[in-house]
C-alpha cells in the first residue's frame, strides 16, 4: 500500500507543481520522480530505473526527432503552401469551415494509429491557417486529441493490440463492437467542431455571409529562398508514400521518417551548407519536445521501478483490491469505469499487462466473457491522452503553444462526451452487460 500511495502522490505532486507554475514541465518530470524514487527506498537504483524509462521511450524519441525534421523540411520547402492558400480561399475567413475541416482531417490522419504522426500532419497543415485567421489553437489541440483517442481503438493502435494479446481476441472480434461507438463519437467531435466554429465566428466578428480578407504571412528573404515550388509534387508523393508505408506497417515509423528526411534533404537542399541552415531553423521547435519525451521516460521508469515490485505494480494491485465482491454482476461496467483513471495514472503497458489480467480473472469468475472484459477495458481510452505519461502530447502542446494545465482543463470536458458515448453504446448493444 505505501508504494501505491507514493505512486499516486508522485503524480499529484507532479501535476500540482506544473499547474501552479512552480516548476517547468521538464524540471518537474525529472526531479519529482527522482525524489519519490528515493522516498520509495530505491536508493541509487532510482537512477537506473530512470534510465530504463528513457530506453523505453527511445523509439518514440527517434520517431519524433525524424518526424519533426521531416515535416519541418516539408513546411520550409513550401509543400503545404498551395493547400493552405486554397483552404483559406475556400473558407473565406470562416472559422467554422476551418474547424470542421480540422475534425475531418484529424479523423482520417489518425487511422494510422500513431499520435505523433497525427499531430505533425495536422499541425503542420493547419497552424498556418489558424495563425492567419487568428483562431484559438487550443481548439486545434482539442479536435486532434478527441479524434485521435477514438481512432486509436483500431486494432493496430496500441491499447487494442494489448487487449487482444491479453484476452486472446482476434482483430475483427474486438473491432466489431467498438465500431458503432467510434463512429458516433467521431460524429460527436464534428459536432463539437461546428459548435466551436460558431463561437469563433462570433468572437472574430465573421458571419457566413461576409467574406473575410486574410493576408498572406510575410516571410523573410532567406525563407523565400528555401521554398521549392517545383518540387511540390515530388514532396507530396514522398509524404504519401511514407504515410502509406506507416499504415501498412512495412517498417518502424522512426526508420520511415528517418529515410524520408534524408531523401527530402537530398532532393530539396542538395548543398550541405543549405541543409545545415534548414536543420538549424527547425531545431528550436524540436529540442523542447525531445526534452519533454525524455523527461516523460524518467517519470515512467521510476513509476514502474523494479519488475513486479514498483509503484506502478502497487497501483495496479490497489485498483483491483478496492473493488468489492458485491459489485460482481456489474463487473464489466466496473472495469470500464476503472479503466478511465487506470489508463490516466498508468501507461498502457502497465494497465493492460498489470491491472487487466487480475480484473479479467475476477470478471470471468462472475461469468463475463473475454470479449466483454476486453471491450470494457478500452472504454477509459477516452481520457488516456490527457495523461502526462503520453509523450506525444508534449509535441502537441508545443505546436499549439498551450500549457499542460490549459490542455487538460479544457479538453477534459469534451472527453467526457466520448466516454459517455462509448459507455452508452456498450450498454445498449450488450457488450457491457449486467448479469
Short mmCIF file of C-alpha atoms in Angstrom, two decimals:
data_model
loop_
_atom_site.label_atom_id
_atom_site.label_comp_id
_atom_site.label_asym_id
_atom_site.label_seq_id
_atom_site.Cartn_x
_atom_site.Cartn_y
_atom_site.Cartn_z
CA UNK A 1 0.00 0.00 0.00
CA UNK A 2 2.74 2.56 0.80
CA UNK A 3 4.17 2.16 -2.70
CA UNK A 4 0.73 2.72 -4.23
CA UNK A 5 0.25 5.86 -2.13
CA UNK A 6 3.70 7.10 -3.15
CA UNK A 7 2.81 6.47 -6.79
CA UNK A 8 -0.42 8.44 -6.50
CA UNK A 9 1.37 11.17 -4.55
CA UNK A 10 4.11 11.43 -7.18
CA UNK A 11 1.59 12.05 -9.95
CA UNK A 12 -0.39 14.52 -7.83
CA UNK A 13 2.74 16.48 -6.84
CA UNK A 14 3.99 16.48 -10.43
CA UNK A 15 0.66 17.81 -11.72
CA UNK A 16 0.34 20.31 -8.87
CA UNK A 17 3.77 21.84 -9.42
CA UNK A 18 3.12 22.26 -13.13
CA UNK A 19 -0.36 23.70 -12.75
CA UNK A 20 0.81 26.09 -10.04
CA UNK A 21 3.71 27.03 -12.32
CA UNK A 22 6.22 26.37 -9.55
CA UNK A 23 8.36 24.21 -11.86
CA UNK A 24 8.60 23.89 -15.61
CA UNK A 25 7.20 20.61 -17.01
CA UNK A 26 10.69 19.36 -17.87
CA UNK A 27 12.25 20.00 -14.45
CA UNK A 28 9.17 18.52 -12.77
CA UNK A 29 9.35 15.40 -14.97
CA UNK A 30 12.96 14.85 -13.88
CA UNK A 31 13.12 15.99 -10.25
CA UNK A 32 9.78 14.78 -8.88
CA UNK A 33 10.17 11.10 -9.84
CA UNK A 34 13.79 11.05 -8.65
CA UNK A 35 12.68 12.41 -5.26
CA UNK A 36 9.83 9.90 -4.94
CA UNK A 37 12.09 7.08 -6.08
CA UNK A 38 14.40 7.88 -3.17
CA UNK A 39 11.39 8.06 -0.81
CA UNK A 40 10.32 4.63 -2.08
CA UNK A 41 13.66 3.24 -0.93
CA UNK A 42 15.12 2.61 -4.37
CA UNK A 43 18.38 4.36 -3.48
CA UNK A 44 20.83 4.68 -6.35
CA UNK A 45 18.69 2.23 -8.33
CA UNK A 46 16.34 5.18 -8.83
CA UNK A 47 18.71 6.47 -11.49
CA UNK A 48 18.82 3.02 -13.11
CA UNK A 49 15.02 2.90 -13.32
CA UNK A 50 15.01 6.42 -14.75
CA UNK A 51 17.43 5.26 -17.43
CA UNK A 52 15.25 2.21 -18.12
CA UNK A 53 12.37 4.60 -18.72
CA UNK A 54 14.44 6.63 -21.15
CA UNK A 55 15.31 3.43 -23.01
CA UNK A 56 11.60 2.56 -23.19
CA UNK A 57 10.84 5.84 -24.98
CA UNK A 58 13.86 5.55 -27.29
CA UNK A 59 11.73 4.53 -30.26
CA UNK A 60 9.32 7.41 -29.57
CA UNK A 61 12.30 9.75 -29.20
CA UNK A 62 13.71 8.63 -32.56
CA UNK A 63 10.35 8.82 -34.29
CA UNK A 64 9.62 12.34 -33.00
CA UNK A 65 13.09 13.58 -33.93
CA UNK A 66 12.80 12.37 -37.53
CA UNK A 67 9.10 13.26 -37.84
CA UNK A 68 9.67 16.85 -36.70
CA UNK A 69 12.64 17.14 -39.04
CA UNK A 70 10.70 15.67 -41.96
CA UNK A 71 7.65 17.85 -41.66
CA UNK A 72 9.83 20.83 -40.85
CA UNK A 73 11.63 20.32 -44.17
CA UNK A 74 8.30 19.93 -45.99
CA UNK A 75 6.98 23.13 -44.41
CA UNK A 76 10.18 25.00 -45.21
CA UNK A 77 10.13 23.78 -48.82
CA UNK A 78 6.55 25.07 -49.15
CA UNK A 79 4.75 21.76 -49.75
CA UNK A 80 1.74 22.92 -47.74
CA UNK A 81 1.61 26.48 -49.14
CA UNK A 82 -0.79 25.78 -52.05
CA UNK A 83 -3.11 23.78 -49.82
CA UNK A 84 -3.13 26.48 -47.15
CA UNK A 85 -3.85 29.16 -49.74
CA UNK A 86 -6.71 27.12 -51.24
CA UNK A 87 -8.21 26.24 -47.87
CA UNK A 88 -8.06 29.87 -46.75
CA UNK A 89 -9.61 30.95 -50.05
CA UNK A 90 -12.37 28.31 -49.75
CA UNK A 91 -13.05 29.19 -46.12
CA UNK A 92 -13.21 32.90 -46.99
CA UNK A 93 -12.11 33.59 -43.44
CA UNK A 94 -14.88 31.40 -41.99
CA UNK A 95 -13.50 29.74 -38.82
CA UNK A 96 -16.44 27.30 -38.79
CA UNK A 97 -15.27 25.70 -42.04
CA UNK A 98 -11.70 25.57 -40.77
CA UNK A 99 -12.65 23.85 -37.51
CA UNK A 100 -14.96 21.31 -39.15
CA UNK A 101 -12.23 20.63 -41.71
CA UNK A 102 -9.76 20.10 -38.85
CA UNK A 103 -12.03 17.50 -37.24
CA UNK A 104 -12.40 15.58 -40.52
CA UNK A 105 -8.66 15.76 -41.28
CA UNK A 106 -7.72 14.58 -37.77
CA UNK A 107 -10.09 11.61 -38.04
CA UNK A 108 -8.58 10.40 -41.31
CA UNK A 109 -4.95 11.01 -40.35
CA UNK A 110 -5.49 9.21 -37.01
CA UNK A 111 -6.28 5.99 -38.87
CA UNK A 112 -2.57 5.16 -38.93
CA UNK A 113 -2.81 4.62 -35.17
CA UNK A 114 0.09 6.90 -34.30
CA UNK A 115 -0.43 10.09 -32.30
CA UNK A 116 2.87 11.72 -33.25
CA UNK A 117 2.17 11.40 -36.96
CA UNK A 118 -1.35 12.79 -36.48
CA UNK A 119 -0.04 15.80 -34.56
CA UNK A 120 2.71 16.53 -37.07
CA UNK A 121 0.48 16.29 -40.15
CA UNK A 122 -2.48 18.20 -38.70
CA UNK A 123 -0.41 20.92 -37.03
CA UNK A 124 1.90 21.44 -40.00
CA UNK A 125 -1.06 21.74 -42.36
CA UNK A 126 -3.46 23.71 -40.16
CA UNK A 127 -1.42 26.02 -37.90
CA UNK A 128 -0.62 28.47 -40.72
CA UNK A 129 -4.37 28.75 -41.36
CA UNK A 130 -5.15 29.19 -37.67
CA UNK A 131 -2.48 31.87 -37.45
CA UNK A 132 -3.80 33.77 -40.46
CA UNK A 133 -7.39 33.69 -39.22
CA UNK A 134 -6.42 34.20 -35.55
CA UNK A 135 -8.37 31.09 -34.46
CA UNK A 136 -7.61 29.79 -30.96
CA UNK A 137 -5.09 26.98 -31.29
CA UNK A 138 -6.38 25.19 -28.22
CA UNK A 139 -9.34 24.27 -30.44
CA UNK A 140 -6.90 22.61 -32.85
CA UNK A 141 -5.36 20.62 -29.97
CA UNK A 142 -8.82 19.68 -28.73
CA UNK A 143 -10.06 18.32 -32.07
CA UNK A 144 -6.83 16.40 -32.75
CA UNK A 145 -6.92 14.70 -29.35
CA UNK A 146 -10.64 13.87 -29.48
CA UNK A 147 -10.39 12.22 -32.89
CA UNK A 148 -7.12 10.50 -32.07
CA UNK A 149 -8.42 8.93 -28.85
CA UNK A 150 -11.31 7.49 -30.90
CA UNK A 151 -9.30 6.20 -33.85
CA UNK A 152 -6.61 4.86 -31.53
CA UNK A 153 -9.01 1.97 -30.84
CA UNK A 154 -8.38 0.44 -34.27
CA UNK A 155 -6.68 -2.98 -33.93
CA UNK A 156 -3.25 -1.72 -34.95
CA UNK A 157 -3.47 1.03 -32.34
CA UNK A 158 -1.61 0.48 -29.08
CA UNK A 159 -4.36 -0.21 -26.49
CA UNK A 160 -6.48 -2.54 -28.62
CA UNK A 161 -3.42 -4.57 -29.64
CA UNK A 162 -2.57 -5.04 -25.95
CA UNK A 163 -6.12 -6.10 -25.09
CA UNK A 164 -6.11 -8.58 -27.99
CA UNK A 165 -2.93 -10.19 -26.67
CA UNK A 166 -4.07 -10.33 -23.03
CA UNK A 167 -7.62 -11.54 -23.73
CA UNK A 168 -6.76 -13.75 -26.75
CA UNK A 169 -9.10 -11.91 -29.10
CA UNK A 170 -8.96 -11.56 -32.88
CA UNK A 171 -8.87 -8.13 -34.52
CA UNK A 172 -12.29 -8.49 -36.13
CA UNK A 173 -13.77 -9.86 -32.92
CA UNK A 174 -12.87 -6.80 -30.83
CA UNK A 175 -13.32 -4.23 -33.61
CA UNK A 176 -16.95 -5.12 -34.38
CA UNK A 177 -18.39 -3.97 -31.01
CA UNK A 178 -16.15 -0.89 -30.98
CA UNK A 179 -17.13 0.48 -34.40
CA UNK A 180 -20.63 1.82 -33.51
CA UNK A 181 -19.28 3.84 -30.59
CA UNK A 182 -16.29 5.03 -32.60
CA UNK A 183 -18.49 6.18 -35.50
CA UNK A 184 -20.92 8.00 -33.22
CA UNK A 185 -18.05 9.59 -31.28
CA UNK A 186 -16.41 10.81 -34.50
CA UNK A 187 -19.69 12.49 -35.46
CA UNK A 188 -19.85 13.97 -31.96
CA UNK A 189 -16.40 15.52 -32.48
CA UNK A 190 -17.54 17.04 -35.79
CA UNK A 191 -20.48 18.47 -33.85
CA UNK A 192 -18.03 19.89 -31.30
CA UNK A 193 -16.03 21.47 -34.14
CA UNK A 194 -19.21 23.03 -35.54
CA UNK A 195 -20.09 24.47 -32.12
CA UNK A 196 -16.56 25.85 -31.64
CA UNK A 197 -16.70 27.28 -35.18
CA UNK A 198 -19.85 29.19 -34.30
CA UNK A 199 -18.11 30.55 -31.19
CA UNK A 200 -15.12 31.69 -33.24
CA UNK A 201 -17.39 33.32 -35.83
CA UNK A 202 -18.90 35.40 -33.05
CA UNK A 203 -15.56 36.20 -31.38
CA UNK A 204 -13.87 37.23 -34.63
CA UNK A 205 -16.90 39.07 -35.97
CA UNK A 206 -17.25 36.83 -39.03
CA UNK A 207 -20.61 35.75 -40.47
CA UNK A 208 -21.37 33.13 -43.10
CA UNK A 209 -22.50 35.87 -45.47
CA UNK A 210 -19.39 38.01 -45.17
CA UNK A 211 -16.04 37.22 -46.74
CA UNK A 212 -13.08 38.00 -44.58
CA UNK A 213 -9.83 39.00 -46.25
CA UNK A 214 -6.82 37.09 -44.98
CA UNK A 215 -3.41 38.49 -45.71
CA UNK A 216 -0.58 36.15 -46.53
CA UNK A 217 2.04 35.67 -43.87
CA UNK A 218 5.19 37.63 -44.58
CA UNK A 219 8.36 35.54 -44.83
CA UNK A 220 12.00 36.57 -44.81
CA UNK A 221 14.18 36.62 -47.92
CA UNK A 222 16.04 33.55 -46.63
CA UNK A 223 12.77 31.64 -46.12
CA UNK A 224 11.70 32.59 -49.65
CA UNK A 225 15.00 31.23 -50.96
CA UNK A 226 14.29 27.92 -49.25
CA UNK A 227 10.92 27.46 -50.99
CA UNK A 228 10.86 24.71 -53.62
CA UNK A 229 7.63 25.20 -55.64
CA UNK A 230 8.88 22.99 -58.48
CA UNK A 231 9.30 20.06 -56.07
CA UNK A 232 5.83 20.18 -54.51
CA UNK A 233 4.62 17.14 -56.49
CA UNK A 234 7.70 15.12 -55.54
CA UNK A 235 7.33 16.10 -51.87
CA UNK A 236 3.65 15.17 -51.88
CA UNK A 237 4.40 11.76 -53.42
CA UNK A 238 7.19 11.15 -50.88
CA UNK A 239 4.90 12.12 -48.00
CA UNK A 240 2.06 9.93 -49.28
CA UNK A 241 4.47 7.00 -49.67
CA UNK A 242 5.70 7.37 -46.08
CA UNK A 243 2.17 7.54 -44.69
CA UNK A 244 1.11 4.52 -46.76
CA UNK A 245 4.12 2.57 -45.51
CA UNK A 246 3.22 3.54 -41.94
CA UNK A 247 -0.36 2.30 -42.31
CA UNK A 248 0.81 -0.94 -43.95
CA UNK A 249 3.38 -1.47 -41.19
CA UNK A 250 6.24 -2.01 -43.64
CA UNK A 251 8.82 -0.64 -41.19
CA UNK A 252 9.04 1.26 -37.90
CA UNK A 253 7.88 4.87 -38.06
CA UNK A 254 11.30 6.09 -36.85
CA UNK A 255 13.08 4.41 -39.77
CA UNK A 256 10.48 5.55 -42.31
CA UNK A 257 10.70 9.17 -41.21
CA UNK A 258 14.50 8.93 -40.96
CA UNK A 259 14.81 7.68 -44.55
CA UNK A 260 12.19 10.20 -45.67
CA UNK A 261 14.09 13.06 -44.04
CA UNK A 262 17.33 12.03 -45.72
CA UNK A 263 15.65 11.84 -49.15
CA UNK A 264 13.81 15.14 -48.61
CA UNK A 265 17.01 16.95 -47.66
CA UNK A 266 18.98 15.41 -50.53
CA UNK A 267 16.40 16.35 -53.16
CA UNK A 268 15.27 19.74 -51.83
CA UNK A 269 18.57 21.00 -50.45
CA UNK A 270 21.47 19.13 -52.04
CA UNK A 271 24.07 21.65 -50.81
CA UNK A 272 25.43 20.80 -47.36
CA UNK A 273 25.52 24.43 -46.18
CA UNK A 274 21.84 24.98 -47.03
CA UNK A 275 20.93 21.66 -45.39
CA UNK A 276 22.64 22.76 -42.17
CA UNK A 277 20.86 26.11 -42.21
CA UNK A 278 17.45 24.49 -42.78
CA UNK A 279 18.03 21.96 -39.99
CA UNK A 280 19.18 24.76 -37.67
CA UNK A 281 15.96 26.67 -38.35
CA UNK A 282 13.90 23.59 -37.40
CA UNK A 283 15.97 22.66 -34.32
CA UNK A 284 14.35 25.12 -31.84
CA UNK A 285 10.94 23.51 -32.46
CA UNK A 286 12.46 20.08 -31.93
CA UNK A 287 14.57 20.46 -28.81
CA UNK A 288 11.73 21.35 -26.40
CA UNK A 289 9.65 18.38 -27.50
CA UNK A 290 12.54 15.93 -27.29
CA UNK A 291 13.38 17.13 -23.77
CA UNK A 292 9.79 16.50 -22.69
CA UNK A 293 9.77 12.99 -24.18
CA UNK A 294 12.95 12.09 -22.33
CA UNK A 295 11.51 13.61 -19.15
CA UNK A 296 8.34 11.53 -19.54
CA UNK A 297 10.60 8.48 -19.87
CA UNK A 298 12.19 9.27 -16.50
CA UNK A 299 8.75 9.59 -14.88
CA UNK A 300 7.54 6.29 -16.36
CA UNK A 301 10.77 4.49 -15.49
CA UNK A 302 10.69 5.45 -11.81
CA UNK A 303 6.94 4.80 -11.61
CA UNK A 304 7.50 1.28 -12.97
CA UNK A 305 10.53 0.75 -10.72
CA UNK A 306 11.78 -2.82 -10.08
CA UNK A 307 9.97 -5.52 -12.03
CA UNK A 308 6.74 -6.64 -10.30
CA UNK A 309 7.62 -4.57 -7.21
CA UNK A 310 7.38 -0.93 -8.26
CA UNK A 311 4.87 1.85 -7.68
CA UNK A 312 3.12 1.07 -10.96
CA UNK A 313 2.52 -2.55 -9.91
CA UNK A 314 1.38 -1.42 -6.46
CA UNK A 315 -1.17 0.94 -8.02
CA UNK A 316 -2.42 -1.95 -10.16
CA UNK A 317 -2.91 -4.18 -7.11
CA UNK A 318 -4.62 -1.35 -5.24
CA UNK A 319 -7.09 -0.72 -8.06
CA UNK A 320 -8.02 -4.42 -8.07
CA UNK A 321 -8.32 -4.65 -4.28
CA UNK A 322 -10.71 -1.72 -3.82
CA UNK A 323 -13.48 -3.33 -5.90
CA UNK A 324 -15.95 -5.10 -3.55
CA UNK A 325 -17.25 -8.59 -4.40
CA UNK A 326 -20.81 -7.29 -4.14
CA UNK A 327 -20.23 -5.49 -7.44
CA UNK A 328 -19.83 -8.83 -9.23
CA UNK A 329 -22.85 -8.57 -11.51
CA UNK A 330 -21.77 -5.07 -12.59
CA UNK A 331 -18.14 -6.07 -13.10
CA UNK A 332 -17.95 -5.19 -16.81
CA UNK A 333 -19.16 -1.67 -16.01
CA UNK A 334 -16.73 -1.55 -13.07
CA UNK A 335 -13.81 -2.42 -15.37
CA UNK A 336 -14.93 0.28 -17.82
CA UNK A 337 -15.05 2.89 -15.05
CA UNK A 338 -11.72 1.76 -13.54
CA UNK A 339 -10.08 1.94 -16.97
CA UNK A 340 -10.58 5.73 -17.03
CA UNK A 341 -8.32 6.61 -14.05
CA UNK A 342 -6.28 3.48 -14.72
CA UNK A 343 -5.14 4.49 -18.20
CA UNK A 344 -4.61 8.07 -16.97
CA UNK A 345 -2.43 7.15 -13.97
CA UNK A 346 -0.57 4.34 -15.75
CA UNK A 347 0.82 3.91 -19.23
CA UNK A 348 -0.95 1.40 -21.48
CA UNK A 349 1.58 -1.37 -20.82
CA UNK A 350 1.20 -1.05 -17.04
CA UNK A 351 -2.60 -1.00 -17.16
CA UNK A 352 -3.29 -3.68 -19.76
CA UNK A 353 -0.50 -6.04 -18.74
CA UNK A 354 -0.60 -5.31 -14.99
CA UNK A 355 -4.15 -4.35 -13.99
CA UNK A 356 -6.26 -6.08 -16.64
CA UNK A 357 -5.21 -9.74 -16.03
CA UNK A 358 -6.40 -9.89 -12.38
CA UNK A 359 -9.51 -7.87 -13.27
CA UNK A 360 -10.20 -10.28 -16.15
CA UNK A 361 -9.76 -13.35 -13.94
CA UNK A 362 -12.25 -11.91 -11.44
CA UNK A 363 -14.73 -10.97 -14.19
CA UNK A 364 -14.54 -14.43 -15.75
CA UNK A 365 -15.33 -15.96 -12.36
CA UNK A 366 -18.51 -13.89 -12.36
CA UNK A 367 -19.42 -15.20 -15.83
CA UNK A 368 -18.23 -12.40 -18.13
CA UNK A 369 -16.65 -13.34 -21.49
CA UNK A 370 -13.20 -12.36 -22.74
CA UNK A 371 -14.79 -10.07 -25.34
CA UNK A 372 -16.91 -8.26 -22.75
CA UNK A 373 -13.88 -7.76 -20.49
CA UNK A 374 -11.67 -6.59 -23.36
CA UNK A 375 -14.33 -4.19 -24.61
CA UNK A 376 -14.84 -2.73 -21.11
CA UNK A 377 -11.10 -2.24 -20.60
CA UNK A 378 -10.91 0.02 -23.67
CA UNK A 379 -13.59 2.50 -22.52
CA UNK A 380 -11.11 4.55 -20.50
CA UNK A 381 -9.14 5.41 -23.63
CA UNK A 382 -11.48 8.41 -23.89
CA UNK A 383 -9.27 10.03 -21.21
CA UNK A 384 -5.90 8.39 -21.84
CA UNK A 385 -4.43 11.23 -23.90
CA UNK A 386 -4.93 13.64 -21.01
CA UNK A 387 -2.25 11.72 -19.10
CA UNK A 388 1.17 13.36 -18.66
CA UNK A 389 2.63 9.90 -19.36
CA UNK A 390 1.74 10.15 -23.08
CA UNK A 391 4.86 11.52 -24.81
CA UNK A 392 3.31 12.98 -27.96
CA UNK A 393 1.01 15.38 -26.08
CA UNK A 394 4.08 17.49 -25.30
CA UNK A 395 4.66 17.83 -29.03
CA UNK A 396 1.04 18.94 -29.46
CA UNK A 397 1.29 21.46 -26.63
CA UNK A 398 4.50 22.85 -28.08
CA UNK A 399 2.97 23.22 -31.55
CA UNK A 400 -0.25 24.85 -30.28
CA UNK A 401 1.53 26.95 -27.64
CA UNK A 402 -0.58 25.85 -24.67
CA UNK A 403 0.37 24.67 -21.17
CA UNK A 404 -0.40 21.28 -19.63
CA UNK A 405 -2.91 22.92 -17.28
CA UNK A 406 -4.72 24.58 -20.19
CA UNK A 407 -4.56 21.38 -22.21
CA UNK A 408 -6.07 19.15 -19.53
CA UNK A 409 -8.50 21.70 -18.14
CA UNK A 410 -10.10 22.47 -21.49
CA UNK A 411 -10.07 19.10 -23.26
CA UNK A 412 -11.30 17.02 -20.29
CA UNK A 413 -14.93 18.16 -20.59
CA UNK A 414 -15.10 17.14 -24.25
CA UNK A 415 -13.53 13.73 -23.45
CA UNK A 416 -16.42 13.10 -21.05
CA UNK A 417 -18.77 13.18 -24.05
CA UNK A 418 -16.79 10.45 -25.81
CA UNK A 419 -16.71 8.31 -22.66
CA UNK A 420 -20.48 8.65 -22.28
CA UNK A 421 -20.99 7.61 -25.92
CA UNK A 422 -18.64 4.62 -25.54
CA UNK A 423 -20.42 3.50 -22.37
CA UNK A 424 -23.90 4.16 -23.76
CA UNK A 425 -23.26 2.11 -26.90
CA UNK A 426 -21.71 -0.70 -24.86
CA UNK A 427 -24.73 -0.88 -22.56
CA UNK A 428 -27.23 -0.57 -25.43
CA UNK A 429 -25.59 -3.28 -27.55
CA UNK A 430 -25.00 -5.67 -24.67
CA UNK A 431 -21.19 -5.54 -24.57
CA UNK A 432 -21.30 -4.10 -21.05
CA UNK A 433 -23.92 -6.45 -19.61
CA UNK A 434 -25.27 -6.52 -16.09
CA UNK A 435 -25.56 -10.19 -15.19
#
